[in-house]
Amino acid sequence: MHQQHHTRAAQGTSTFLTRPLTFLLYLLTCSGLAGSFHVPPLVTGQRSAFSATRSSSVTGGSQRAVTFDRLLVNVGHDFNPDTGRFRCRIPGVYYFTFTVGKFPKKLLSVMLVKNGQEVQAIAYDDYRKEGRKVQSQSVMVSLRAMDTVWLLLQENPQYALYSNAGPYITFSGYLVYPDVSSNTGYVNNHLPPPALPFPGCPSPGDYGWTRREESAEEPRSAFSVARTSPILGERVFQQSKQALTFDVEYVNIGGHFNKTSGHFTCRYPGAYFFAFTVGKHPRRAVSVKLMLGKGEVQAMVFDEDMSRRREMQSQSLLLLLQRGDSVWLYSQQDDRYGIYSNQGRYTTFSGFLVYAVAPVGQGRTQN
């Protein structure tokens, strides 16, 4: 089952790159060209990224950790698909995202856990009827060397995950910001010796990337938060739109997110990635919008099902922000709507700076 997962291992490069997300695109491009080559990645500097898929279903009780049979990217060899565990080699802030398939007539409950069973976030669906669907979740987590992160499946056989060659089940993660204050250094994850690039892969220079030296002055901004309680709309009409607030803070680099007010305030102009997941409350519809400034809608999730089901909705996008811009989530406030969460953390909100840009005197580009 796991004989081919190393054939897709991606190739690192010999320089530290300025564009972490573009770097991932380069890795995916190379993995597609790699085919059946069994070549270990070249890993130098502060890089760690993985992406894995599973092409078969799994029933609760047969195993606890979700494992994988296809490895698309594994920069640093920090992820083991046979155990389903990512082990932190470079202390810092990591972004994790996963999607799991719901098995017909079974419940779905998969938790992203750290170390033993420290729950970080959950993907859940209690709809037992026939039909296949997927649920997604994402969160940023601050890790120390030797911390492990994995997906935990409920042991009860009432729970199951569905996948096929599609595949429905995916798990990815990558280092967003290394911890510059850490003196721990890198952990030896038994890395293989460096190798030559895959045939056909363009050199990093072909993409116009540039080299740079590490700098403690590099702008950094990242947050990841969660709610552990539900919130319900009320009959009373409210003139002002209230931001969704949070009570769990995983990451808040720069202190740019205020979990009490629910607002992220941009300090460094640039392109930011935002992702959010919200739980559907039984007997309530879901309508949650990602807002910019005083109420400019950027993206939303919506589910008008008023049944007793608990499930989830996810959304993500990039925004170009200027200094002082505010980004927040708004949940429709009348009594038809609500969101659900508990200690499993159904509802999460994350964002981080992808590309910083120099301040300019012009506004956003209009399409």
mmCIF file of C-alpha atoms in Angstrom:
data_model
loop_
_atom_site.group_PDB
_atom_site.id
_atom_site.type_symbol
_atom_site.label_atom_id
_atom_site.label_comp_id
_atom_site.label_asym_id
_atom_site.label_seq_id
_atom_site.Cartn_x
_atom_site.Cartn_y
_atom_site.Cartn_z
ATOM 1 C CA MET A 1 0.000 0.000 0.000
ATOM 2 C CA HIS A 2 2.814 2.377 0.822
ATOM 3 C CA GLN A 3 5.414 1.240 -1.694
ATOM 4 C CA GLN A 4 5.105 4.256 -3.988
ATOM 5 C CA HIS A 5 4.802 7.154 -1.588
ATOM 6 C CA HIS A 6 8.458 8.181 -1.867
ATOM 7 C CA THR A 7 8.344 8.435 -5.655
ATOM 8 C CA ARG A 8 6.741 11.854 -5.472
ATOM 9 C CA ALA A 9 9.204 13.409 -3.021
ATOM 10 C CA ALA A 10 9.921 16.961 -4.112
ATOM 11 C CA GLN A 11 13.287 18.520 -4.783
ATOM 12 C CA GLY A 12 14.690 21.396 -2.727
ATOM 13 C CA THR A 13 17.102 23.959 -4.105
ATOM 14 C CA SER A 14 20.450 25.247 -2.856
ATOM 15 C CA THR A 15 19.291 28.745 -2.005
ATOM 16 C CA PHE A 16 16.747 30.126 0.424
ATOM 17 C CA LEU A 17 13.842 31.516 -1.621
ATOM 18 C CA THR A 18 11.889 34.672 -1.035
ATOM 19 C CA ARG A 19 8.498 33.252 -2.020
ATOM 20 C CA PRO A 20 7.334 30.310 0.148
ATOM 21 C CA LEU A 21 4.083 29.727 -1.739
ATOM 22 C CA THR A 22 5.756 30.046 -5.152
ATOM 23 C CA PHE A 23 8.356 27.600 -3.902
ATOM 24 C CA LEU A 24 5.574 25.088 -3.222
ATOM 25 C CA LEU A 25 4.316 25.507 -6.799
ATOM 26 C CA TYR A 26 7.835 24.752 -8.012
ATOM 27 C CA LEU A 27 7.913 21.623 -5.864
ATOM 28 C CA LEU A 28 4.570 20.410 -7.185
ATOM 29 C CA THR A 29 5.722 21.011 -10.753
ATOM 30 C CA CYS A 30 8.844 18.980 -10.169
ATOM 31 C CA SER A 31 6.975 16.162 -8.436
ATOM 32 C CA GLY A 32 4.793 15.748 -11.496
ATOM 33 C CA LEU A 33 7.866 15.340 -13.684
ATOM 34 C CA ALA A 34 9.579 13.004 -11.262
ATOM 35 C CA GLY A 35 7.392 10.043 -12.152
ATOM 36 C CA SER A 36 9.000 6.863 -10.891
ATOM 37 C CA PHE A 37 12.346 8.382 -9.881
ATOM 38 C CA HIS A 38 13.369 7.577 -6.309
ATOM 39 C CA VAL A 39 15.471 10.620 -5.551
ATOM 40 C CA PRO A 40 15.799 12.097 -2.042
ATOM 41 C CA PRO A 41 15.336 15.857 -1.779
ATOM 42 C CA LEU A 42 18.141 18.358 -1.373
ATOM 43 C CA VAL A 43 17.393 20.113 1.904
ATOM 44 C CA THR A 44 19.343 23.081 3.181
ATOM 45 C CA GLY A 45 18.245 26.057 5.211
ATOM 46 C CA GLN A 46 14.935 26.625 6.918
ATOM 47 C CA ARG A 47 12.532 24.663 4.729
ATOM 48 C CA SER A 48 9.863 22.136 5.591
ATOM 49 C CA ALA A 49 6.784 21.223 3.557
ATOM 50 C CA PHE A 50 4.705 18.146 2.808
ATOM 51 C CA SER A 51 1.575 17.141 0.934
ATOM 52 C CA ALA A 52 0.127 13.631 0.991
ATOM 53 C CA THR A 53 -3.018 11.865 -0.183
ATOM 54 C CA ARG A 54 -4.841 8.634 0.601
ATOM 55 C CA SER A 55 -6.609 6.609 -2.089
ATOM 56 C CA SER A 56 -8.544 4.154 0.101
ATOM 57 C CA SER A 57 -11.162 4.342 2.825
ATOM 58 C CA VAL A 58 -10.586 3.690 6.517
ATOM 59 C CA THR A 59 -13.002 2.715 9.289
ATOM 60 C CA GLY A 60 -12.792 3.891 12.871
ATOM 61 C CA GLY A 61 -11.397 1.207 15.157
ATOM 62 C CA SER A 62 -9.038 -0.158 12.516
ATOM 63 C CA GLN A 63 -6.452 2.570 13.179
ATOM 64 C CA ARG A 64 -6.109 5.816 15.109
ATOM 65 C CA ALA A 65 -3.865 7.914 12.892
ATOM 66 C CA VAL A 66 -4.819 8.619 9.285
ATOM 67 C CA THR A 67 -2.025 7.290 7.082
ATOM 68 C CA PHE A 68 -1.240 7.986 3.432
ATOM 69 C CA ASP A 69 -0.170 6.055 0.340
ATOM 70 C CA ARG A 70 0.941 8.875 -1.974
ATOM 71 C CA LEU A 71 3.485 11.538 -1.087
ATOM 72 C CA LEU A 72 3.521 14.549 -3.420
ATOM 73 C CA VAL A 73 5.933 16.815 -1.538
ATOM 74 C CA ASN A 74 8.218 16.123 1.420
ATOM 75 C CA VAL A 75 10.809 18.869 1.736
ATOM 76 C CA GLY A 76 13.002 17.922 4.689
ATOM 77 C CA HIS A 77 11.566 14.404 5.073
ATOM 78 C CA ASP A 78 9.698 15.640 8.155
ATOM 79 C CA PHE A 79 6.497 13.740 7.276
ATOM 80 C CA ASN A 80 6.141 9.966 7.497
ATOM 81 C CA PRO A 81 3.175 8.761 5.391
ATOM 82 C CA ASP A 82 3.300 5.271 6.925
ATOM 83 C CA THR A 83 2.548 6.662 10.399
ATOM 84 C CA GLY A 84 0.736 9.806 9.239
ATOM 85 C CA ARG A 85 2.912 11.925 11.515
ATOM 86 C CA PHE A 86 4.768 15.160 10.855
ATOM 87 C CA ARG A 87 7.729 15.683 13.187
ATOM 88 C CA CYS A 88 9.008 19.230 13.610
ATOM 89 C CA ARG A 89 12.671 19.636 12.733
ATOM 90 C CA ILE A 90 12.741 23.436 12.517
ATOM 91 C CA PRO A 91 10.966 25.334 15.347
ATOM 92 C CA GLY A 92 8.497 27.909 14.076
ATOM 93 C CA VAL A 93 4.972 28.571 12.848
ATOM 94 C CA TYR A 94 3.434 25.979 10.510
ATOM 95 C CA TYR A 95 0.265 26.071 8.440
ATOM 96 C CA PHE A 96 -1.657 22.773 8.228
ATOM 97 C CA THR A 97 -4.670 22.015 6.069
ATOM 98 C CA PHE A 98 -6.586 18.777 5.524
ATOM 99 C CA THR A 99 -9.629 17.518 3.650
ATOM 100 C CA VAL A 100 -11.367 14.229 4.444
ATOM 101 C CA GLY A 101 -14.126 12.306 2.693
ATOM 102 C CA LYS A 102 -17.323 11.280 4.470
ATOM 103 C CA PHE A 103 -18.247 7.619 4.103
ATOM 104 C CA PRO A 104 -21.912 6.903 3.194
ATOM 105 C CA LYS A 105 -24.085 6.157 6.250
ATOM 106 C CA LYS A 106 -21.169 6.795 8.618
ATOM 107 C CA LEU A 107 -20.231 9.688 10.902
ATOM 108 C CA LEU A 108 -17.161 11.823 10.234
ATOM 109 C CA SER A 109 -14.857 13.104 12.970
ATOM 110 C CA VAL A 110 -11.168 13.791 12.324
ATOM 111 C CA MET A 111 -9.037 15.921 14.631
ATOM 112 C CA LEU A 112 -5.728 17.625 13.963
ATOM 113 C CA VAL A 113 -3.717 16.843 17.080
ATOM 114 C CA LYS A 114 -0.310 17.824 18.395
ATOM 115 C CA ASN A 115 1.962 15.453 20.311
ATOM 116 C CA GLY A 116 -0.213 13.090 22.371
ATOM 117 C CA GLN A 117 -3.799 14.153 21.765
ATOM 118 C CA GLU A 118 -3.771 17.947 22.091
ATOM 119 C CA VAL A 119 -6.694 18.838 19.811
ATOM 120 C CA GLN A 120 -5.996 21.793 17.525
ATOM 121 C CA ALA A 121 -9.047 21.674 15.214
ATOM 122 C CA ILE A 122 -11.693 19.252 13.945
ATOM 123 C CA ALA A 123 -13.499 18.262 10.749
ATOM 124 C CA TYR A 124 -16.943 16.868 11.576
ATOM 125 C CA ASP A 125 -20.182 15.766 9.902
ATOM 126 C CA ASP A 126 -22.959 13.807 11.621
ATOM 127 C CA TYR A 127 -25.089 13.265 8.511
ATOM 128 C CA ARG A 128 -25.663 9.485 8.345
ATOM 129 C CA LYS A 129 -27.555 9.265 5.069
ATOM 130 C CA GLU A 130 -26.321 7.877 1.773
ATOM 131 C CA GLY A 131 -23.989 10.140 -0.104
ATOM 132 C CA ARG A 132 -20.335 11.120 -0.224
ATOM 133 C CA LYS A 133 -18.923 14.557 0.507
ATOM 134 C CA VAL A 134 -15.807 16.190 1.925
ATOM 135 C CA GLN A 135 -15.004 18.440 4.870
ATOM 136 C CA SER A 136 -11.948 20.664 5.257
ATOM 137 C CA GLN A 137 -10.127 22.393 8.075
ATOM 138 C CA SER A 138 -6.960 24.471 8.461
ATOM 139 C CA VAL A 139 -4.995 26.091 11.253
ATOM 140 C CA MET A 140 -1.571 27.525 12.027
ATOM 141 C CA VAL A 141 0.344 26.034 14.944
ATOM 142 C CA SER A 142 3.531 27.099 16.711
ATOM 143 C CA LEU A 143 5.845 24.085 17.017
ATOM 144 C CA ARG A 144 9.025 23.293 18.897
ATOM 145 C CA ALA A 145 11.631 20.786 17.767
ATOM 146 C CA MET A 146 10.355 17.186 18.105
ATOM 147 C CA ASP A 147 6.660 18.191 18.282
ATOM 148 C CA THR A 148 4.472 15.885 16.205
ATOM 149 C CA VAL A 149 1.264 16.701 14.318
ATOM 150 C CA TRP A 150 -1.146 14.129 12.893
ATOM 151 C CA LEU A 151 -4.794 13.399 12.080
ATOM 152 C CA LEU A 152 -6.749 11.404 14.650
ATOM 153 C CA LEU A 153 -9.756 9.320 13.553
ATOM 154 C CA GLN A 154 -12.434 8.342 16.074
ATOM 155 C CA GLU A 155 -11.922 4.716 17.106
ATOM 156 C CA ASN A 156 -15.639 3.904 17.060
ATOM 157 C CA PRO A 157 -16.672 1.895 13.931
ATOM 158 C CA GLN A 158 -19.609 4.289 13.486
ATOM 159 C CA TYR A 159 -17.002 6.710 12.107
ATOM 160 C CA ALA A 160 -15.222 6.271 8.786
ATOM 161 C CA LEU A 161 -13.396 8.118 6.030
ATOM 162 C CA TYR A 162 -14.020 7.659 2.335
ATOM 163 C CA SER A 163 -11.512 7.949 -0.471
ATOM 164 C CA ASN A 164 -10.619 6.413 -3.808
ATOM 165 C CA ALA A 165 -8.160 7.161 -6.583
ATOM 166 C CA GLY A 166 -9.704 10.651 -6.709
ATOM 167 C CA PRO A 167 -8.518 11.145 -3.927
ATOM 168 C CA TYR A 168 -10.844 12.593 -1.267
ATOM 169 C CA ILE A 169 -8.317 12.623 1.599
ATOM 170 C CA THR A 170 -5.427 15.099 1.583
ATOM 171 C CA PHE A 171 -3.079 16.489 4.239
ATOM 172 C CA SER A 172 -0.569 19.304 3.748
ATOM 173 C CA GLY A 173 1.626 21.521 5.872
ATOM 174 C CA TYR A 174 4.545 23.883 5.560
ATOM 175 C CA LEU A 175 6.757 26.213 7.540
ATOM 176 C CA VAL A 176 5.481 29.784 7.310
ATOM 177 C CA TYR A 177 7.989 31.466 9.634
ATOM 178 C CA PRO A 178 10.946 29.825 11.390
ATOM 179 C CA ASP A 179 11.495 30.745 15.024
ATOM 180 C CA VAL A 180 14.455 33.133 14.834
ATOM 181 C CA SER A 181 14.707 33.237 18.648
ATOM 182 C CA SER A 182 15.179 29.491 19.005
ATOM 183 C CA ASN A 183 18.611 28.151 19.869
ATOM 184 C CA THR A 184 17.511 24.549 19.464
ATOM 185 C CA GLY A 185 18.835 24.210 15.920
ATOM 186 C CA TYR A 186 17.676 21.580 13.465
ATOM 187 C CA VAL A 187 16.667 18.119 14.549
ATOM 188 C CA ASN A 188 18.258 15.270 12.609
ATOM 189 C CA ASN A 189 15.317 13.540 10.945
ATOM 190 C CA HIS A 190 17.710 11.076 9.285
ATOM 191 C CA LEU A 191 17.899 13.083 6.090
ATOM 192 C CA PRO A 192 19.384 11.333 3.059
ATOM 193 C CA PRO A 193 22.368 12.841 1.230
ATOM 194 C CA PRO A 194 21.734 15.597 -1.351
ATOM 195 C CA ALA A 195 20.828 14.579 -4.898
ATOM 196 C CA LEU A 196 20.688 16.133 -8.343
ATOM 197 C CA PRO A 197 17.484 17.847 -9.513
ATOM 198 C CA PHE A 198 14.838 15.826 -11.312
ATOM 199 C CA PRO A 199 15.336 15.756 -15.104
ATOM 200 C CA GLY A 200 13.175 18.387 -16.781
ATOM 201 C CA CYS A 201 12.699 20.572 -13.721
ATOM 202 C CA PRO A 202 13.565 24.204 -14.476
ATOM 203 C CA SER A 203 16.129 25.852 -12.274
ATOM 204 C CA PRO A 204 14.846 28.334 -9.689
ATOM 205 C CA GLY A 205 16.307 31.133 -11.787
ATOM 206 C CA ASP A 206 13.879 30.302 -14.598
ATOM 207 C CA TYR A 207 11.051 31.556 -12.390
ATOM 208 C CA GLY A 208 12.744 34.873 -11.717
ATOM 209 C CA TRP A 209 13.319 34.104 -8.045
ATOM 210 C CA THR A 210 16.091 35.939 -6.250
ATOM 211 C CA ARG A 211 18.416 34.976 -3.432
ATOM 212 C CA ARG A 212 18.514 36.796 -0.186
ATOM 213 C CA GLU A 213 20.212 36.546 3.150
ATOM 214 C CA GLU A 214 18.129 35.826 6.203
ATOM 215 C CA SER A 215 17.175 38.991 7.991
ATOM 216 C CA ALA A 216 15.624 39.476 11.385
ATOM 217 C CA GLU A 217 14.077 42.671 9.956
ATOM 218 C CA GLU A 218 11.907 40.787 7.456
ATOM 219 C CA PRO A 219 8.245 41.768 7.970
ATOM 220 C CA ARG A 220 6.247 39.031 9.677
ATOM 221 C CA SER A 221 2.545 38.861 10.370
ATOM 222 C CA ALA A 222 0.482 35.756 11.103
ATOM 223 C CA PHE A 223 -2.453 34.726 13.258
ATOM 224 C CA SER A 224 -4.560 31.641 13.863
ATOM 225 C CA VAL A 225 -7.492 31.556 16.285
ATOM 226 C CA ALA A 226 -10.465 29.372 17.187
ATOM 227 C CA ARG A 227 -13.786 29.442 19.056
ATOM 228 C CA THR A 228 -14.783 26.858 21.649
ATOM 229 C CA SER A 229 -18.438 27.894 21.967
ATOM 230 C CA PRO A 230 -21.397 28.393 19.601
ATOM 231 C CA ILE A 231 -22.991 31.712 18.750
ATOM 232 C CA LEU A 232 -26.625 32.224 17.719
ATOM 233 C CA GLY A 233 -28.288 35.102 15.928
ATOM 234 C CA GLU A 234 -31.006 36.999 17.790
ATOM 235 C CA ARG A 235 -34.419 38.364 16.890
ATOM 236 C CA VAL A 236 -33.423 41.861 17.923
ATOM 237 C CA PHE A 237 -32.284 43.870 14.910
ATOM 238 C CA GLN A 238 -28.757 45.214 15.290
ATOM 239 C CA GLN A 239 -27.781 48.299 13.364
ATOM 240 C CA SER A 240 -24.045 47.627 13.353
ATOM 241 C CA LYS A 241 -22.362 44.463 12.168
ATOM 242 C CA GLN A 242 -20.493 42.709 14.975
ATOM 243 C CA ALA A 243 -17.292 40.805 14.219
ATOM 244 C CA LEU A 244 -17.010 37.154 15.180
ATOM 245 C CA THR A 245 -14.743 36.886 18.227
ATOM 246 C CA PHE A 246 -12.461 34.081 19.396
ATOM 247 C CA ASP A 247 -11.193 32.625 22.667
ATOM 248 C CA VAL A 248 -8.265 30.425 21.545
ATOM 249 C CA GLU A 249 -5.085 31.914 20.098
ATOM 250 C CA TYR A 250 -2.668 29.500 18.429
ATOM 251 C CA VAL A 251 -0.426 32.078 16.753
ATOM 252 C CA ASN A 252 -0.318 35.892 16.772
ATOM 253 C CA ILE A 253 2.993 37.037 15.304
ATOM 254 C CA GLY A 254 3.200 40.799 15.562
ATOM 255 C CA GLY A 255 0.079 41.003 17.739
ATOM 256 C CA HIS A 256 -1.905 42.211 14.709
ATOM 257 C CA PHE A 257 -5.048 40.184 15.533
ATOM 258 C CA ASN A 258 -7.309 41.138 18.432
ATOM 259 C CA LYS A 259 -9.326 38.064 19.410
ATOM 260 C CA THR A 260 -11.568 40.121 21.694
ATOM 261 C CA SER A 261 -12.681 42.430 18.883
ATOM 262 C CA GLY A 262 -12.216 39.790 16.158
ATOM 263 C CA HIS A 263 -10.262 42.204 13.933
ATOM 264 C CA PHE A 264 -6.948 41.731 12.133
ATOM 265 C CA THR A 265 -5.236 45.065 11.415
ATOM 266 C CA CYS A 266 -2.624 45.237 8.662
ATOM 267 C CA ARG A 267 0.728 46.729 9.708
ATOM 268 C CA TYR A 268 2.777 45.665 6.679
ATOM 269 C CA PRO A 269 1.334 46.385 3.206
ATOM 270 C CA GLY A 270 1.263 43.310 0.993
ATOM 271 C CA ALA A 271 -0.578 40.183 -0.087
ATOM 272 C CA TYR A 272 -2.142 38.156 2.741
ATOM 273 C CA PHE A 273 -3.650 34.676 2.723
ATOM 274 C CA PHE A 274 -6.801 34.132 4.807
ATOM 275 C CA ALA A 275 -8.668 30.887 5.550
ATOM 276 C CA PHE A 276 -11.658 30.208 7.781
ATOM 277 C CA THR A 277 -13.872 27.265 8.709
ATOM 278 C CA VAL A 278 -17.187 27.505 10.542
ATOM 279 C CA GLY A 279 -19.426 24.852 12.068
ATOM 280 C CA LYS A 280 -23.116 24.614 11.204
ATOM 281 C CA HIS A 281 -25.367 24.779 14.258
ATOM 282 C CA PRO A 282 -28.269 22.292 14.440
ATOM 283 C CA ARG A 283 -31.571 23.879 13.286
ATOM 284 C CA ARG A 284 -29.738 26.967 12.031
ATOM 285 C CA ALA A 285 -28.425 28.081 8.666
ATOM 286 C CA VAL A 286 -24.850 29.339 8.190
ATOM 287 C CA SER A 287 -23.854 32.627 6.592
ATOM 288 C CA VAL A 288 -20.392 33.935 7.438
ATOM 289 C CA LYS A 289 -18.569 36.580 5.407
ATOM 290 C CA LEU A 290 -14.937 37.658 5.285
ATOM 291 C CA MET A 291 -15.079 41.445 5.592
ATOM 292 C CA LEU A 292 -12.616 44.196 4.715
ATOM 293 C CA GLY A 293 -12.678 47.610 6.380
ATOM 294 C CA LYS A 294 -16.101 48.739 7.578
ATOM 295 C CA GLY A 295 -18.045 46.021 5.795
ATOM 296 C CA GLU A 296 -16.817 45.258 2.267
ATOM 297 C CA VAL A 297 -17.577 41.563 1.617
ATOM 298 C CA GLN A 298 -14.631 39.611 0.159
ATOM 299 C CA ALA A 299 -15.782 35.975 0.386
ATOM 300 C CA MET A 300 -18.347 33.904 2.265
ATOM 301 C CA VAL A 301 -19.588 30.473 3.258
ATOM 302 C CA PHE A 302 -23.264 29.601 3.187
ATOM 303 C CA ASP A 303 -25.516 26.641 4.043
ATOM 304 C CA GLU A 304 -29.278 27.132 4.248
ATOM 305 C CA ASP A 305 -29.985 23.642 5.580
ATOM 306 C CA MET A 306 -32.067 24.010 8.771
ATOM 307 C CA SER A 307 -31.856 20.343 9.777
ATOM 308 C CA ARG A 308 -30.324 18.982 12.990
ATOM 309 C CA ARG A 309 -27.090 18.160 11.190
ATOM 310 C CA ARG A 310 -23.716 19.423 12.342
ATOM 311 C CA GLU A 311 -21.212 19.926 9.569
ATOM 312 C CA MET A 312 -18.745 22.568 8.390
ATOM 313 C CA GLN A 313 -18.011 25.052 5.638
ATOM 314 C CA SER A 314 -14.592 26.417 4.585
ATOM 315 C CA GLN A 315 -13.298 29.295 2.487
ATOM 316 C CA SER A 316 -9.940 30.921 1.649
ATOM 317 C CA LEU A 317 -8.459 33.664 -0.521
ATOM 318 C CA LEU A 318 -5.644 36.198 -0.916
ATOM 319 C CA LEU A 319 -6.138 39.921 -0.295
ATOM 320 C CA LEU A 320 -3.891 42.849 -1.139
ATOM 321 C CA LEU A 321 -3.864 45.051 1.970
ATOM 322 C CA GLN A 322 -2.620 48.527 2.810
ATOM 323 C CA ARG A 323 -1.417 49.588 6.246
ATOM 324 C CA GLY A 324 -4.379 50.077 8.572
ATOM 325 C CA ASP A 325 -6.787 47.814 6.643
ATOM 326 C CA SER A 326 -8.978 45.663 8.877
ATOM 327 C CA VAL A 327 -10.110 42.098 8.089
ATOM 328 C CA TRP A 328 -12.756 40.241 10.111
ATOM 329 C CA LEU A 329 -15.527 37.648 9.997
ATOM 330 C CA TYR A 330 -19.211 38.485 10.178
ATOM 331 C CA SER A 331 -21.882 35.916 11.061
ATOM 332 C CA GLN A 332 -25.440 36.790 9.976
ATOM 333 C CA GLN A 333 -27.117 38.050 13.129
ATOM 334 C CA ASP A 334 -30.828 37.255 12.778
ATOM 335 C CA ASP A 335 -32.276 34.199 14.531
ATOM 336 C CA ARG A 336 -32.255 31.944 11.470
ATOM 337 C CA TYR A 337 -28.462 31.770 11.575
ATOM 338 C CA GLY A 338 -25.751 30.561 13.904
ATOM 339 C CA ILE A 339 -22.384 28.858 14.078
ATOM 340 C CA TYR A 340 -21.363 25.844 16.107
ATOM 341 C CA SER A 341 -18.163 25.092 17.977
ATOM 342 C CA ASN A 342 -16.978 23.369 21.143
ATOM 343 C CA GLN A 343 -13.674 22.204 22.618
ATOM 344 C CA GLY A 344 -13.111 20.282 19.390
ATOM 345 C CA ARG A 345 -12.756 23.713 17.687
ATOM 346 C CA TYR A 346 -15.006 23.572 14.650
ATOM 347 C CA THR A 347 -14.615 27.297 13.972
ATOM 348 C CA THR A 348 -11.153 28.627 13.053
ATOM 349 C CA PHE A 349 -9.694 31.712 11.372
ATOM 350 C CA SER A 350 -6.122 32.125 10.086
ATOM 351 C CA GLY A 351 -4.128 34.591 8.032
ATOM 352 C CA PHE A 352 -0.535 35.428 7.220
ATOM 353 C CA LEU A 353 1.607 37.727 5.110
ATOM 354 C CA VAL A 354 2.703 36.079 1.859
ATOM 355 C CA TYR A 355 4.438 38.956 0.058
ATOM 356 C CA ALA A 356 5.357 42.266 1.664
ATOM 357 C CA VAL A 357 5.407 45.297 -0.643
ATOM 358 C CA ALA A 358 6.888 48.729 -0.232
ATOM 359 C CA PRO A 359 4.285 51.367 0.757
ATOM 360 C CA VAL A 360 2.985 53.271 -2.247
ATOM 361 C CA GLY A 361 0.825 56.326 -2.671
ATOM 362 C CA GLN A 362 -1.765 54.638 -4.838
ATOM 363 C CA GLY A 363 -4.780 52.574 -3.936
ATOM 364 C CA ARG A 364 -5.650 49.029 -4.933
ATOM 365 C CA THR A 365 -5.714 48.033 -8.560
ATOM 366 C CA GLN A 366 -9.223 47.865 -9.900
ATOM 367 C CA ASN A 367 -10.216 45.177 -12.386
#
